Amino acid sequence: MAAFHLLTGLLGGLALFIFGTNLISDGLQKAAAAEVQKLLAAFTRYRIAGMLVGLAVTVFLQSSAVTSVLLVGFVSAGLMSLGQALSVILGAAIGSTVTVQLIVFRVSGYAPWALIGGLVPYLLAQRRRWRYLGQAIIGFGLLFYGVAAMSAAVEPLKDFPALITGLERMAFRPGLLFMVSSLFTAVVQSSAAPVALAISLAGQGLIALEPALAVVLGANVGTTATGLISSLGASREAKRVALAHFFFKTAGALLFLPLLRYFAELAAATSPLVTRQIANGHTLFNIINMFMFLPFTPQVAGLMRRLLPDAPRVERVAKYLDDSLLEVPELALVQVRWEILRMAELIRQEMFPRVMQPLPLREVDLTKKLREVDNVLDYLYLVIARYLARMAGSLNDKEVMERAKLLYVANDLEHIGDIVIQMARQWLKIEETGIGFSEEGQAELQEMYRQVQENFDQALKAFADNDHRLAVQVIKRHPHILKMEKALRFSHFQRLQQENRLSLETTSVHMELINHLLRLNSHSVNIAQAVMGII
């Protein structure tokens, strides 16, 4: 019965600790999502600046996993290189040790005040940001209670000689402790939890410094499991960031493990208290790891690219959408915007330059290749629509409008992909007959296509920059495209009356292509209208 009560107290304290950690991270993410994203985008050009930003952001968010998600988005969008992202990861690893530093200050006596202080804004505040901050403060209160409960639960363990003997034997097998800690951390998805448990055991004299540091090393490796698992169905960029995180932690831990005695001496020199020595060892490991790898982030980035080279085809996977951000609407909507811009880039780079090529310059099996890109667009639109639908219930009026605008734009891009496929089918008819357009007809189609493509580019720029002035210009150009469409039809009919053989043979395809180009421009206008809130 006594053992049952001890286990209940220990697991209950651990549960409170993990739940409190999640509340802190979730509340702080929601309170400062936009500011964090701006900070990451602005100060990561240089490695040292990136490392410091990663440290600051993770100290504030209390989640290196969320920092990694944001980095994947920036790398995928081309806003930072993989090497720059890796420097941020090294800083984030240091920032994630702050939670452990807090728990050794013996602040459990302040836990009730944290709960009371957080509950007031959480229940009464009118602004969501204050509510989220209140949630984070409640999380700190629960975290402190959890640490106190674990310490109280392990105190009677000193009266169990068999347990003490077992722990002493484990002390001589740091490799086993390292592996158990890694697995435990991967399961609970919190590196702070096993370290807090080791601190509680060490505080009661049940475990020495060296085996406790083996637990710390295992916790650092185990915390990378969350990113590795979540990246399995994600983009190459996400896989590279997760793999680099695993590489940094594992390589560092494997270097430290054989030198555990010297690492313990270094940690022991930082404080007379064993609990603080463990917390300091946790921080020291990540600081030393940062100094070891920061100069080599470009080389590590190159290694990651060699291990995970670019896919030979367009990836049929959402690069930016991450379920962990659904509870943070500001960030989730930005991620959706990036995914939509990725759809637009697929159209701009993989479809538009190829569909209107004259017969002698056309690729073999072009229709099939374009259909593969269109399948990716269809998939992305469906994923985006589902992602936006899952955000319902926690949005303010501004976010509801933004969600609607994003869905409209994604839908227009999906339709543009369909139109390009229809255009490719018309060109296939020309290929099968072996008869091209007349010289005048080809030139007219190319000119209309050039202006439609230019309008598309302007509409996308207006969407990317939220530029209302540019959106108005796109809308104002639509009457000009309408006039051009009528002029091209009239010019084609004149050639038919002159019995131009090429015009006679290709008249059906010619007219269909003009119609498709007009439809393309209509969707560009729709995108511009969405930018202005006309939906």
Coordinates of C-alpha atoms in Angstrom, one line a residue:
M1 CA 0.0 0.0 0.0
A2 CA 2.9 2.4 0.9
A3 CA 4.5 1.7 -2.5
F4 CA 1.1 2.5 -4.2
H5 CA 0.9 5.8 -2.4
L6 CA 4.4 6.7 -3.4
L7 CA 3.8 5.8 -7.0
T8 CA 0.6 7.8 -7.1
G9 CA 2.3 10.9 -5.6
L10 CA 5.2 10.7 -8.0
L11 CA 3.0 10.2 -11.1
G12 CA 0.6 12.8 -10.0
G13 CA 3.4 15.3 -9.5
L14 CA 4.8 14.4 -12.9
A15 CA 1.4 14.9 -14.5
L16 CA 1.0 18.3 -12.9
F17 CA 4.5 19.3 -14.1
I18 CA 3.9 18.2 -17.7
F19 CA 0.4 19.8 -17.8
G20 CA 1.7 23.0 -16.4
T21 CA 4.5 23.1 -19.0
N22 CA 2.0 22.7 -21.8
L23 CA -0.2 25.5 -20.4
I24 CA 2.8 27.8 -20.2
S25 CA 3.9 27.1 -23.7
D26 CA 0.3 27.3 -25.2
G27 CA -0.5 30.5 -23.4
L28 CA 2.7 32.3 -24.3
Q29 CA 2.4 31.2 -27.9
K30 CA -1.1 32.6 -28.2
A31 CA -0.1 35.8 -26.4
A32 CA 2.8 36.8 -28.6
A33 CA 2.6 34.8 -31.8
A34 CA 2.9 37.7 -34.3
E35 CA 5.8 39.3 -32.4
V36 CA 7.7 36.1 -32.2
Q37 CA 7.4 35.5 -35.9
K38 CA 8.6 39.1 -36.7
L39 CA 11.6 38.6 -34.4
L40 CA 12.6 35.4 -36.1
A41 CA 12.3 36.9 -39.6
A42 CA 14.2 40.1 -38.7
F43 CA 17.3 39.0 -36.8
T44 CA 18.5 35.6 -38.2
R45 CA 20.8 36.8 -41.0
Y46 CA 23.9 36.1 -39.0
R47 CA 24.7 32.9 -37.1
I48 CA 25.3 34.5 -33.7
A49 CA 22.2 36.7 -34.0
G50 CA 20.2 33.7 -35.1
M51 CA 21.4 31.8 -32.0
L52 CA 20.5 34.6 -29.7
V53 CA 17.1 35.0 -31.2
G54 CA 16.4 31.3 -30.9
L55 CA 17.4 31.5 -27.3
A56 CA 15.2 34.5 -26.6
V57 CA 12.2 33.1 -28.5
T58 CA 12.3 29.7 -26.8
V59 CA 12.8 31.3 -23.3
F60 CA 9.6 33.2 -24.0
L61 CA 7.6 30.5 -25.7
Q62 CA 8.9 27.7 -23.5
S63 CA 8.8 25.4 -26.5
S64 CA 11.7 24.7 -28.9
A65 CA 9.2 22.5 -30.9
V66 CA 7.2 25.6 -31.9
T67 CA 10.3 27.5 -32.8
S68 CA 11.3 24.6 -35.1
V69 CA 7.9 24.7 -36.8
L70 CA 8.3 28.4 -37.5
L71 CA 11.8 27.8 -38.9
V72 CA 10.5 25.2 -41.3
G73 CA 8.1 27.8 -42.7
F74 CA 10.9 30.4 -43.1
V75 CA 13.2 27.9 -44.8
S76 CA 10.5 26.6 -47.1
A77 CA 9.6 30.2 -48.1
G78 CA 13.2 31.1 -48.8
L79 CA 13.2 33.7 -46.1
M80 CA 16.2 32.1 -44.4
S81 CA 18.7 29.4 -45.4
L82 CA 18.9 26.0 -43.7
G83 CA 22.2 27.1 -42.1
Q84 CA 20.6 30.1 -40.5
A85 CA 17.8 28.0 -39.2
L86 CA 20.3 25.6 -37.6
S87 CA 21.9 28.5 -35.6
V88 CA 18.4 29.3 -34.3
I89 CA 17.9 25.7 -33.2
L90 CA 21.2 25.7 -31.2
G91 CA 20.0 28.8 -29.4
A92 CA 16.5 27.3 -28.8
A93 CA 18.1 24.3 -27.1
I94 CA 19.7 26.7 -24.6
G95 CA 16.4 28.5 -24.1
S96 CA 14.6 25.3 -23.3
T97 CA 16.7 24.8 -20.2
V98 CA 15.2 27.8 -18.4
T99 CA 12.2 25.8 -17.1
V100 CA 14.6 23.4 -15.2
Q101 CA 16.5 26.4 -13.8
L102 CA 13.3 27.8 -12.4
I103 CA 12.3 24.6 -10.6
V104 CA 15.5 24.6 -8.5
F105 CA 14.8 28.0 -7.0
R106 CA 12.4 26.3 -4.5
V107 CA 9.5 28.6 -5.5
S108 CA 6.8 26.0 -4.8
G109 CA 5.7 28.2 -1.9
Y110 CA 4.6 30.8 -4.5
A111 CA 2.6 28.3 -6.5
P112 CA -0.8 29.4 -4.9
W113 CA 0.0 33.0 -5.8
A114 CA 0.8 32.0 -9.4
L115 CA -2.6 30.2 -9.6
I116 CA -4.5 33.1 -8.1
G117 CA -2.6 35.7 -10.1
G118 CA -3.2 33.8 -13.4
L119 CA -6.8 32.9 -12.7
V120 CA -7.9 36.6 -12.4
P121 CA -7.0 37.6 -16.0
Y122 CA -7.8 34.2 -17.3
L123 CA -11.5 34.5 -16.1
L124 CA -12.0 38.3 -16.2
A125 CA -9.9 39.8 -18.9
Q126 CA -11.7 41.1 -22.0
R127 CA -8.7 40.9 -24.3
R128 CA -7.5 37.5 -25.4
R129 CA -3.8 38.3 -24.9
W130 CA -4.4 38.9 -21.2
R131 CA -6.3 35.7 -20.9
Y132 CA -3.5 33.8 -22.6
L133 CA -0.9 35.4 -20.2
G134 CA -3.1 34.3 -17.3
Q135 CA -3.2 30.8 -18.7
A136 CA 0.7 30.8 -18.7
I137 CA 0.9 32.0 -15.1
I138 CA -1.5 29.2 -14.1
G139 CA 0.8 26.8 -15.9
F140 CA 3.7 28.1 -13.7
G141 CA 1.7 27.5 -10.6
L142 CA 0.9 23.9 -11.6
L143 CA 4.5 23.3 -12.6
F144 CA 5.7 24.4 -9.2
Y145 CA 3.1 22.2 -7.5
G146 CA 4.2 19.3 -9.6
V147 CA 7.8 19.7 -8.6
A148 CA 6.8 19.9 -4.9
A149 CA 4.6 16.8 -5.3
M150 CA 7.4 14.8 -6.9
S151 CA 9.9 15.9 -4.1
A152 CA 7.4 14.9 -1.4
A153 CA 6.7 11.5 -3.1
V154 CA 10.4 10.5 -3.4
E155 CA 11.4 11.6 0.2
P156 CA 10.2 8.3 1.8
L157 CA 12.1 6.3 -0.7
K158 CA 15.2 6.7 1.5
D159 CA 13.6 4.1 3.8
F160 CA 13.7 1.4 1.0
P161 CA 17.2 -0.2 1.1
A162 CA 16.5 -2.4 -2.0
L163 CA 15.6 0.7 -4.1
I164 CA 18.7 2.5 -2.9
T165 CA 20.8 -0.6 -3.9
G166 CA 19.2 -0.7 -7.3
L167 CA 19.8 3.0 -7.9
E168 CA 23.5 2.6 -6.9
R169 CA 23.9 -0.2 -9.4
M170 CA 22.3 2.0 -12.1
A171 CA 24.9 4.6 -11.3
F172 CA 27.5 2.3 -12.7
R173 CA 25.6 1.9 -16.0
P174 CA 25.2 5.5 -17.3
G175 CA 24.6 4.1 -20.8
L176 CA 21.4 2.4 -19.6
L177 CA 20.3 5.5 -17.8
F178 CA 20.9 7.5 -20.9
M179 CA 18.7 5.2 -23.1
V180 CA 15.9 4.9 -20.5
S181 CA 15.9 8.7 -20.2
S182 CA 15.8 9.1 -24.0
L183 CA 12.8 6.8 -24.3
F184 CA 11.0 8.3 -21.3
T185 CA 11.4 11.8 -22.8
A186 CA 10.2 10.7 -26.2
V187 CA 7.0 9.3 -24.6
V188 CA 6.2 12.3 -22.3
Q189 CA 7.4 14.8 -25.0
S190 CA 9.1 17.0 -22.4
S191 CA 12.8 17.1 -21.7
A192 CA 12.2 19.0 -18.5
A193 CA 10.2 16.2 -16.9
P194 CA 12.9 13.5 -16.6
V195 CA 15.4 16.2 -15.5
A196 CA 13.0 17.5 -12.8
L197 CA 12.5 13.9 -11.7
A198 CA 16.3 13.4 -11.5
I199 CA 16.6 16.7 -9.5
S200 CA 13.9 15.4 -7.0
L201 CA 15.8 12.1 -6.5
A202 CA 19.1 13.9 -6.1
G203 CA 17.6 16.3 -3.7
Q204 CA 16.7 13.3 -1.4
G205 CA 20.2 11.8 -1.8
L206 CA 18.8 8.9 -3.8
I207 CA 20.9 9.5 -6.9
A208 CA 24.4 11.0 -7.4
L209 CA 25.4 13.8 -9.8
E210 CA 27.0 11.6 -12.5
P211 CA 23.9 9.3 -13.1
A212 CA 21.7 12.4 -12.9
L213 CA 23.7 13.9 -15.7
A214 CA 23.3 10.7 -17.8
V215 CA 19.6 11.3 -17.4
V216 CA 20.1 14.9 -18.6
L217 CA 21.9 13.8 -21.7
G218 CA 19.2 11.2 -22.5
A219 CA 16.5 13.8 -22.0
N220 CA 18.2 16.1 -24.5
V221 CA 18.3 13.4 -27.2
G222 CA 14.8 12.2 -26.4
T223 CA 13.3 15.6 -26.9
T224 CA 14.1 15.4 -30.6
A225 CA 11.7 12.5 -31.1
T226 CA 8.7 14.8 -31.3
G227 CA 10.2 16.7 -34.3
L228 CA 11.4 13.5 -36.0
I229 CA 7.9 11.9 -35.8
S230 CA 6.0 15.0 -36.9
S231 CA 8.3 15.4 -39.9
L232 CA 7.7 12.0 -41.3
G233 CA 4.7 13.2 -43.4
A234 CA 6.1 16.7 -43.9
S235 CA 8.2 18.4 -46.5
R236 CA 12.0 17.9 -47.1
E237 CA 12.7 21.2 -45.3
A238 CA 10.9 19.9 -42.2
K239 CA 12.7 16.6 -42.3
R240 CA 16.1 18.4 -42.6
V241 CA 15.4 20.7 -39.6
A242 CA 14.2 17.8 -37.5
L243 CA 17.2 15.6 -38.5
A244 CA 19.7 18.4 -37.8
H245 CA 18.2 18.9 -34.3
F246 CA 18.6 15.1 -33.7
F247 CA 22.2 15.3 -35.1
F248 CA 23.2 18.2 -32.8
K249 CA 21.8 16.6 -29.6
T250 CA 22.9 13.0 -30.3
A251 CA 26.4 13.9 -31.5
G252 CA 26.8 16.2 -28.4
A253 CA 25.5 13.5 -26.0
L254 CA 27.7 10.8 -27.4
L255 CA 30.7 13.1 -27.0
F256 CA 29.8 13.9 -23.4
L257 CA 28.8 10.4 -22.3
P258 CA 32.4 8.9 -22.2
L259 CA 33.5 12.1 -20.4
L260 CA 30.7 12.0 -17.8
R261 CA 33.1 12.2 -14.9
Y262 CA 34.7 15.4 -16.1
F263 CA 31.3 16.8 -17.1
A264 CA 30.2 16.1 -13.5
E265 CA 33.2 17.9 -12.1
L266 CA 32.4 20.9 -14.3
A267 CA 28.8 21.0 -13.1
A268 CA 29.8 20.5 -9.5
A269 CA 32.0 23.6 -9.7
T270 CA 29.0 25.8 -10.4
S271 CA 27.2 25.3 -7.1
P272 CA 27.4 23.5 -3.7
L273 CA 23.8 22.2 -4.2
V274 CA 23.4 19.0 -6.2
T275 CA 20.0 20.0 -7.4
R276 CA 21.4 23.2 -8.9
Q277 CA 24.4 21.3 -10.3
I278 CA 22.0 19.1 -12.3
A279 CA 20.1 22.1 -13.6
N280 CA 23.4 23.9 -14.5
G281 CA 24.7 20.7 -16.2
H282 CA 21.5 20.7 -18.4
T283 CA 22.3 24.3 -19.4
L284 CA 26.0 23.8 -19.8
F285 CA 25.5 20.8 -22.1
N286 CA 23.5 22.9 -24.5
I287 CA 25.8 25.9 -24.3
I288 CA 28.9 23.8 -25.0
N289 CA 27.0 22.0 -27.7
M290 CA 26.2 25.4 -29.3
F291 CA 29.8 26.5 -29.2
M292 CA 30.9 23.2 -30.8
F293 CA 28.5 23.2 -33.7
L294 CA 27.7 26.9 -34.4
P295 CA 30.8 27.5 -36.6
F296 CA 29.8 24.5 -38.6
T297 CA 26.1 25.1 -39.3
P298 CA 26.7 25.6 -43.1
Q299 CA 28.5 22.2 -43.3
V300 CA 25.8 20.5 -41.2
A301 CA 23.2 22.1 -43.5
G302 CA 25.1 20.6 -46.5
L303 CA 25.2 17.2 -44.9
M304 CA 21.4 17.3 -44.3
R305 CA 20.9 18.2 -48.0
R306 CA 23.0 15.2 -49.0
L307 CA 21.2 12.9 -46.7
L308 CA 17.8 14.3 -47.8
P309 CA 18.2 15.6 -51.3
D310 CA 15.4 17.5 -53.1
A311 CA 12.6 15.4 -54.4
P312 CA 12.8 14.6 -58.1
R313 CA 9.1 15.7 -58.4
V314 CA 7.0 18.4 -56.8
E315 CA 6.2 17.2 -53.3
R316 CA 2.6 16.3 -52.7
V317 CA 2.7 17.5 -49.2
A318 CA 1.8 20.6 -47.2
K319 CA 5.1 22.3 -46.3
Y320 CA 3.8 24.8 -43.8
L321 CA 0.6 23.5 -42.2
D322 CA 1.2 22.2 -38.7
D323 CA -1.5 21.0 -36.4
S324 CA 0.3 22.3 -33.3
L325 CA -0.4 25.8 -34.5
L326 CA -4.1 25.4 -34.9
E327 CA -4.6 26.8 -31.4
V328 CA -2.6 29.9 -32.3
P329 CA -4.8 31.5 -35.1
E330 CA -2.3 34.3 -35.8
L331 CA 0.4 31.9 -36.7
A332 CA -1.8 29.3 -38.3
L333 CA -3.2 31.9 -40.8
V334 CA 0.3 33.0 -41.7
Q335 CA 1.3 29.4 -42.3
V336 CA -1.8 29.0 -44.6
R337 CA -0.8 32.2 -46.5
W338 CA 2.6 30.7 -47.1
E339 CA 1.1 27.4 -48.4
I340 CA -1.1 29.4 -50.8
L341 CA 1.9 31.3 -52.0
R342 CA 3.5 28.0 -52.6
M343 CA 0.5 27.0 -54.8
A344 CA 0.9 30.2 -56.7
E345 CA 4.7 29.5 -57.3
L346 CA 3.9 26.1 -58.6
I347 CA 1.6 27.7 -61.2
R348 CA 4.1 30.5 -62.0
Q349 CA 7.1 28.2 -62.3
E350 CA 5.8 24.8 -63.4
M351 CA 2.7 25.6 -65.4
F352 CA 2.6 29.1 -67.0
P353 CA 6.1 29.0 -68.7
R354 CA 5.3 25.7 -70.4
V355 CA 1.7 25.7 -71.4
M356 CA 1.9 28.3 -74.2
Q357 CA 5.2 27.2 -75.8
P358 CA 5.1 26.9 -79.6
L359 CA 5.0 23.3 -81.0
P360 CA 8.8 23.0 -81.8
L361 CA 9.7 24.0 -78.2
R362 CA 7.1 21.8 -76.3
E363 CA 8.2 19.1 -73.9
V364 CA 7.4 15.4 -74.5
D365 CA 4.4 14.3 -72.4
L366 CA 3.8 17.9 -71.3
T367 CA 0.1 17.3 -70.5
K368 CA 1.0 14.5 -68.2
K369 CA 3.6 16.6 -66.4
L370 CA 1.2 19.5 -66.0
R371 CA -1.4 17.1 -64.7
E372 CA 1.0 16.0 -62.0
V373 CA 1.4 19.6 -60.9
D374 CA -2.3 20.1 -61.0
N375 CA -2.8 17.0 -58.7
V376 CA -0.5 18.7 -56.2
L377 CA -2.6 21.9 -56.4
D378 CA -5.8 19.9 -55.9
Y379 CA -4.3 18.2 -52.9
L380 CA -3.0 21.4 -51.3
Y381 CA -6.4 23.2 -51.8
L382 CA -8.1 20.3 -50.0
V383 CA -5.6 20.3 -47.2
I384 CA -5.8 24.1 -46.8
A385 CA -9.7 24.0 -46.7
R386 CA -9.7 21.3 -44.1
Y387 CA -7.0 23.1 -42.0
L388 CA -9.0 26.4 -42.1
A389 CA -12.2 24.5 -41.2
R390 CA -10.5 23.1 -38.1
M391 CA -9.7 26.6 -36.9
A392 CA -13.4 27.4 -36.3
G393 CA -14.5 28.6 -32.9
S394 CA -11.5 30.5 -31.6
L395 CA -11.2 33.4 -34.1
N396 CA -12.0 37.1 -33.8
D397 CA -13.8 39.0 -36.5
K398 CA -10.5 40.0 -38.2
E399 CA -9.3 36.4 -38.3
V400 CA -12.7 35.1 -39.6
M401 CA -12.4 37.6 -42.5
E402 CA -8.7 36.6 -43.1
R403 CA -9.7 32.9 -43.1
A404 CA -12.4 33.5 -45.7
K405 CA -10.0 35.5 -47.9
L406 CA -7.4 32.7 -47.8
L407 CA -10.0 30.1 -48.8
Y408 CA -11.2 32.2 -51.7
V409 CA -7.6 32.7 -53.0
A410 CA -6.7 29.0 -52.6
N411 CA -9.9 28.1 -54.5
D412 CA -9.0 30.5 -57.4
L413 CA -5.5 29.1 -57.7
E414 CA -6.9 25.5 -57.8
H415 CA -9.3 26.6 -60.6
I416 CA -6.3 28.3 -62.5
G417 CA -4.5 24.9 -62.4
D418 CA -7.6 23.3 -63.9
I419 CA -7.7 25.9 -66.7
V420 CA -4.1 25.4 -67.6
I421 CA -4.8 21.6 -68.0
Q422 CA -7.7 22.4 -70.3
M423 CA -5.3 24.7 -72.3
A424 CA -2.8 21.9 -72.5
R425 CA -5.5 19.6 -73.9
Q426 CA -6.2 22.1 -76.6
W427 CA -2.6 22.2 -77.5
L428 CA -2.6 18.4 -77.7
K429 CA -5.1 18.6 -80.5
I430 CA -2.7 20.9 -82.4
E431 CA 0.2 18.4 -81.8
E432 CA -1.9 15.5 -83.0
T433 CA -2.7 17.3 -86.3
G434 CA 0.8 18.6 -86.8
I435 CA -0.6 21.9 -88.0
G436 CA 0.3 25.0 -86.0
F437 CA -1.4 28.4 -85.7
S438 CA -0.9 31.1 -88.3
E439 CA 1.9 33.5 -87.6
E440 CA -0.5 36.3 -86.8
G441 CA -2.7 34.1 -84.6
Q442 CA 0.3 32.8 -82.6
A443 CA 1.6 36.3 -82.0
E444 CA -1.9 37.5 -80.8
L445 CA -2.3 34.6 -78.4
Q446 CA 1.2 35.1 -77.0
E447 CA 0.5 38.8 -76.4
M448 CA -2.8 38.1 -74.6
Y449 CA -1.1 35.4 -72.6
R450 CA 1.8 37.8 -71.6
Q451 CA -0.7 40.4 -70.3
V452 CA -2.8 37.8 -68.5
Q453 CA 0.4 36.4 -66.9
E454 CA 1.5 39.9 -65.9
N455 CA -1.8 40.5 -64.2
F456 CA -1.5 37.2 -62.4
D457 CA 1.9 38.2 -61.1
Q458 CA 0.6 41.5 -59.9
A459 CA -2.4 39.9 -58.2
L460 CA -0.1 37.5 -56.3
K461 CA 2.2 40.4 -55.3
A462 CA -0.8 42.3 -54.0
F463 CA -1.8 39.1 -52.0
A464 CA 1.7 38.5 -50.6
D465 CA 2.1 42.1 -49.5
N466 CA -1.5 42.8 -48.7
D467 CA -1.2 45.8 -51.2
H468 CA -4.6 47.3 -51.9
R469 CA -3.2 49.8 -54.3
L470 CA -1.8 47.1 -56.5
A471 CA -5.0 45.0 -56.2
V472 CA -6.9 48.0 -57.6
Q473 CA -4.6 48.2 -60.6
V474 CA -5.3 44.5 -61.3
I475 CA -9.0 45.0 -61.2
K476 CA -8.8 48.1 -63.4
R477 CA -6.9 46.1 -66.1
H478 CA -9.7 43.6 -66.5
P479 CA -11.7 45.8 -69.0
H480 CA -8.6 46.1 -71.1
I481 CA -8.3 42.3 -71.2
L482 CA -11.9 42.0 -72.1
K483 CA -11.4 44.4 -75.1
M484 CA -8.3 42.4 -76.1
E485 CA -10.3 39.2 -76.1
K486 CA -13.0 40.7 -78.4
A487 CA -10.3 42.2 -80.7
L488 CA -8.5 38.8 -81.0
R489 CA -11.8 37.1 -81.9
F490 CA -12.5 39.7 -84.5
S491 CA -9.0 39.4 -86.0
H492 CA -9.3 35.6 -86.1
F493 CA -12.7 35.8 -87.9
Q494 CA -11.1 38.2 -90.5
R495 CA -8.5 35.6 -91.2
L496 CA -11.2 33.0 -91.6
Q497 CA -12.9 35.2 -94.2
Q498 CA -9.6 35.4 -96.1
E499 CA -9.6 31.6 -96.1
N500 CA -6.3 31.4 -94.2
R501 CA -5.7 27.6 -94.2
L502 CA -4.0 27.5 -90.8
S503 CA -6.7 29.6 -89.2
L504 CA -9.4 27.4 -90.7
E505 CA -7.7 24.2 -89.4
T506 CA -7.2 25.6 -85.9
T507 CA -10.2 27.8 -85.3
S508 CA -11.8 25.7 -82.6
V509 CA -8.6 25.5 -80.6
H510 CA -7.8 29.1 -81.2
M511 CA -11.1 30.3 -79.8
E512 CA -10.9 28.0 -76.8
L513 CA -7.5 29.3 -75.9
I514 CA -8.7 32.9 -76.0
N515 CA -11.6 31.9 -73.7
H516 CA -9.3 30.1 -71.3
L517 CA -7.0 33.1 -71.1
L518 CA -10.0 35.3 -70.3
R519 CA -11.0 32.9 -67.5
L520 CA -7.4 33.0 -66.1
N521 CA -7.6 36.7 -65.8
S522 CA -11.0 36.6 -64.1
H523 CA -9.4 34.5 -61.4
S524 CA -6.6 37.0 -61.0
V525 CA -9.2 39.7 -60.5
N526 CA -10.9 37.5 -57.9
I527 CA -7.6 37.3 -56.0
A528 CA -7.2 41.1 -56.2
Q529 CA -10.8 41.5 -54.9
A530 CA -10.1 39.1 -52.0
V531 CA -7.1 41.2 -51.0
M532 CA -9.4 44.2 -50.8
G533 CA -12.0 42.2 -48.7
I534 CA -14.5 41.9 -51.6
I535 CA -15.6 38.3 -51.1

